[in-house]
mmCIF file of C-alpha atoms in Angstrom:
data_model
loop_
_atom_site.group_PDB
_atom_site.id
_atom_site.type_symbol
_atom_site.label_atom_id
_atom_site.label_comp_id
_atom_site.label_asym_id
_atom_site.label_seq_id
_atom_site.Cartn_x
_atom_site.Cartn_y
_atom_site.Cartn_z
ATOM 1 C CA MET A 1 -14.390 11.234 -0.714
ATOM 2 C CA ALA A 2 -10.663 11.516 -1.485
ATOM 3 C CA LEU A 3 -10.226 7.767 -1.896
ATOM 4 C CA GLU A 4 -12.500 7.875 -4.916
ATOM 5 C CA SER A 5 -10.908 10.895 -6.547
ATOM 6 C CA ARG A 6 -8.679 8.878 -8.888
ATOM 7 C CA GLU A 7 -9.555 5.618 -10.522
ATOM 8 C CA LEU A 8 -7.099 2.754 -10.049
ATOM 9 C CA LEU A 9 -6.215 1.625 -13.547
ATOM 10 C CA ALA A 10 -6.088 -2.064 -14.438
ATOM 11 C CA GLU A 11 -2.516 -1.508 -15.655
ATOM 12 C CA ALA A 12 -1.499 -0.349 -12.167
ATOM 13 C CA ILE A 13 -2.976 -3.490 -10.621
ATOM 14 C CA LYS A 14 -1.152 -5.700 -13.134
ATOM 15 C CA TYR A 15 2.117 -3.800 -12.618
ATOM 16 C CA PHE A 16 1.877 -4.134 -8.827
ATOM 17 C CA GLU A 17 1.283 -7.873 -9.111
ATOM 18 C CA LYS A 18 4.140 -8.257 -11.601
ATOM 19 C CA VAL A 19 6.745 -6.452 -9.480
ATOM 20 C CA MET A 20 5.668 -8.301 -6.349
ATOM 21 C CA LYS A 21 6.006 -11.696 -8.054
ATOM 22 C CA VAL A 22 9.638 -11.047 -8.986
ATOM 23 C CA HIS A 23 10.734 -9.617 -5.611
ATOM 24 C CA GLU A 24 13.238 -11.999 -4.017
ATOM 25 C CA LYS A 25 11.476 -11.892 -0.627
ATOM 26 C CA VAL A 26 8.044 -12.787 -2.074
ATOM 27 C CA ASP A 27 6.922 -16.417 -2.295
ATOM 28 C CA ALA A 28 3.446 -15.813 -3.709
ATOM 29 C CA VAL A 29 0.983 -13.085 -4.597
ATOM 30 C CA GLU A 30 -2.757 -13.604 -4.327
ATOM 31 C CA PHE A 31 -5.219 -11.162 -5.848
ATOM 32 C CA VAL A 32 -8.196 -10.810 -3.477
ATOM 33 C CA GLU A 33 -10.485 -8.123 -4.894
ATOM 34 C CA ALA A 34 -10.635 -4.873 -6.806
ATOM 35 C CA ASP A 35 -13.045 -2.143 -7.769
ATOM 36 C CA ARG A 36 -12.633 1.155 -9.595
ATOM 37 C CA TYR A 37 -10.608 2.738 -6.793
ATOM 38 C CA LYS A 38 -8.631 0.060 -4.971
ATOM 39 C CA ALA A 39 -7.294 -3.480 -5.002
ATOM 40 C CA ILE A 40 -6.470 -5.903 -2.213
ATOM 41 C CA PHE A 41 -3.639 -8.426 -2.430
ATOM 42 C CA LYS A 42 -2.200 -11.030 -0.097
ATOM 43 C CA ILE A 43 1.584 -11.011 -0.291
ATOM 44 C CA TYR A 44 3.193 -14.189 1.084
ATOM 45 C CA LEU A 45 6.804 -13.558 2.071
ATOM 46 C CA ALA A 46 9.662 -16.062 2.175
ATOM 47 C CA ASP A 47 10.062 -15.505 5.937
ATOM 48 C CA GLY A 48 6.512 -16.750 6.543
ATOM 49 C CA ARG A 49 4.779 -13.389 6.911
ATOM 50 C CA LEU A 50 1.536 -12.557 5.151
ATOM 51 C CA LEU A 51 0.903 -8.928 4.200
ATOM 52 C CA VAL A 52 -2.674 -8.047 3.314
ATOM 53 C CA THR A 53 -2.084 -5.020 1.111
ATOM 54 C CA TYR A 54 -4.484 -2.272 0.036
ATOM 55 C CA ILE A 55 -3.375 -0.431 -3.117
ATOM 56 C CA ALA A 56 -4.839 2.770 -4.498
ATOM 57 C CA ASP A 57 -4.056 5.698 -6.750
ATOM 58 C CA VAL A 58 -4.576 8.587 -4.327
ATOM 59 C CA TYR A 59 -2.714 11.817 -5.046
ATOM 60 C CA VAL A 60 -2.310 12.646 -1.335
ATOM 61 C CA LEU A 61 -3.240 9.979 1.212
ATOM 62 C CA THR A 62 -4.290 11.670 4.472
ATOM 63 C CA ALA A 63 -4.886 10.484 8.022
ATOM 64 C CA ALA A 64 -8.642 10.661 7.340
ATOM 65 C CA ASP A 65 -8.124 8.367 4.337
ATOM 66 C CA VAL A 66 -6.201 5.888 6.489
ATOM 67 C CA ARG A 67 -9.010 5.858 9.054
ATOM 68 C CA GLU A 68 -11.593 5.371 6.299
ATOM 69 C CA ILE A 69 -9.663 2.475 4.774
ATOM 70 C CA LEU A 70 -9.191 0.802 8.151
ATOM 71 C CA SER A 71 -12.864 1.196 9.034
ATOM 72 C CA GLU A 72 -13.731 -0.943 6.028
ATOM 73 C CA TYR A 73 -10.619 -3.151 5.822
ATOM 74 C CA GLY A 74 -9.476 -3.688 9.393
ATOM 75 C CA ASP A 75 -7.364 -6.726 8.526
ATOM 76 C CA ILE A 76 -4.878 -4.999 6.218
ATOM 77 C CA ASP A 77 -1.184 -4.708 7.051
ATOM 78 C CA CYS A 78 -0.256 -1.921 4.663
ATOM 79 C CA ILE A 79 -1.500 0.726 2.280
ATOM 80 C CA VAL A 80 0.429 1.412 -0.917
ATOM 81 C CA VAL A 81 -0.145 4.394 -3.196
ATOM 82 C CA VAL A 82 0.968 3.191 -6.594
ATOM 83 C CA SER A 83 1.394 6.137 -8.938
ATOM 84 C CA ASN A 84 4.738 7.924 -9.207
ATOM 85 C CA TRP A 85 2.843 11.158 -8.492
ATOM 86 C CA ASP A 86 1.116 9.863 -5.345
ATOM 87 C CA HIS A 87 2.129 10.913 -1.852
ATOM 88 C CA TYR A 88 1.034 10.489 1.738
ATOM 89 C CA THR A 89 1.143 12.851 4.679
ATOM 90 C CA SER A 90 3.177 12.444 7.841
ATOM 91 C CA ASP A 91 -0.134 12.326 9.739
ATOM 92 C CA ALA A 92 -1.274 9.416 7.535
ATOM 93 C CA LYS A 93 1.988 7.560 8.195
ATOM 94 C CA ASN A 94 1.812 8.196 11.957
ATOM 95 C CA VAL A 95 -1.860 7.247 12.362
ATOM 96 C CA ALA A 96 -1.254 4.033 10.436
ATOM 97 C CA LYS A 97 1.940 3.220 12.372
ATOM 98 C CA SER A 98 0.102 3.673 15.676
ATOM 99 C CA MET A 99 -2.214 0.869 14.494
ATOM 100 C CA GLY A 100 0.627 -1.343 13.231
ATOM 101 C CA ILE A 101 -0.109 -0.556 9.566
ATOM 102 C CA GLY A 102 2.537 0.515 7.029
ATOM 103 C CA VAL A 103 1.958 3.314 4.509
ATOM 104 C CA TYR A 104 4.186 3.504 1.443
ATOM 105 C CA ARG A 105 4.727 4.543 -2.113
ATOM 106 C CA LEU A 106 5.428 1.492 -4.288
ATOM 107 C CA LYS A 107 9.239 1.784 -4.253
ATOM 108 C CA GLU A 108 9.182 2.194 -0.473
ATOM 109 C CA PHE A 109 7.015 -0.901 -0.122
ATOM 110 C CA MET A 110 9.482 -2.901 -2.223
ATOM 111 C CA LYS A 111 12.147 -1.931 0.328
ATOM 112 C CA ALA A 112 9.946 -2.301 3.439
ATOM 113 C CA ILE A 113 9.142 -5.972 2.826
ATOM 114 C CA ASN A 114 12.801 -6.721 3.512
ATOM 115 C CA TYR A 115 12.232 -5.745 7.165
ATOM 116 C CA ASN A 116 10.165 -6.818 10.157
ATOM 117 C CA GLY A 117 8.607 -4.905 12.997
ATOM 118 C CA ARG A 118 9.480 -1.264 13.527
ATOM 119 C CA MET A 119 11.810 -1.085 10.508
ATOM 120 C CA PHE A 120 8.980 -2.335 8.307
ATOM 121 C CA LEU A 121 6.670 0.407 9.598
ATOM 122 C CA ASP A 122 9.360 3.140 9.576
ATOM 123 C CA THR A 123 10.445 2.616 5.957
ATOM 124 C CA GLY A 124 9.524 5.587 3.764
ATOM 125 C CA THR A 125 9.179 9.293 4.256
ATOM 126 C CA ALA A 126 6.063 11.408 3.948
ATOM 127 C CA ASN A 127 6.494 14.337 1.601
ATOM 128 C CA SER A 128 3.114 16.002 1.891
ATOM 129 C CA SER A 129 1.255 17.749 4.685
ATOM 130 C CA GLU A 130 -2.392 18.063 5.641
#
């Protein structure tokens, strides 16, 4: 299972929470759960939106990974791969977008939360293929 190929380090979880808390569009960050491979956060935005966010350290997030995540966590709004070396495929981005879910690297997510609707989902560019 690709989603369990790289352990999500505690430092990555802390870093994600830290950068979210200082983002000007974020009102509050709520840690929901974590295990060795993922963490779930609720990000409360200043415009009233709530983004349930799945974070993981997956070298290449694929469409199959997106489907697997959504089969277990159907209420998420976005998936963020947190390592500087992580990527996602265009198929992963498109499958997620078709379900109204955003897929991002961390820097892209920091930008995406400034937008609503289609711009939120369209932010970021896949740089890997399946």
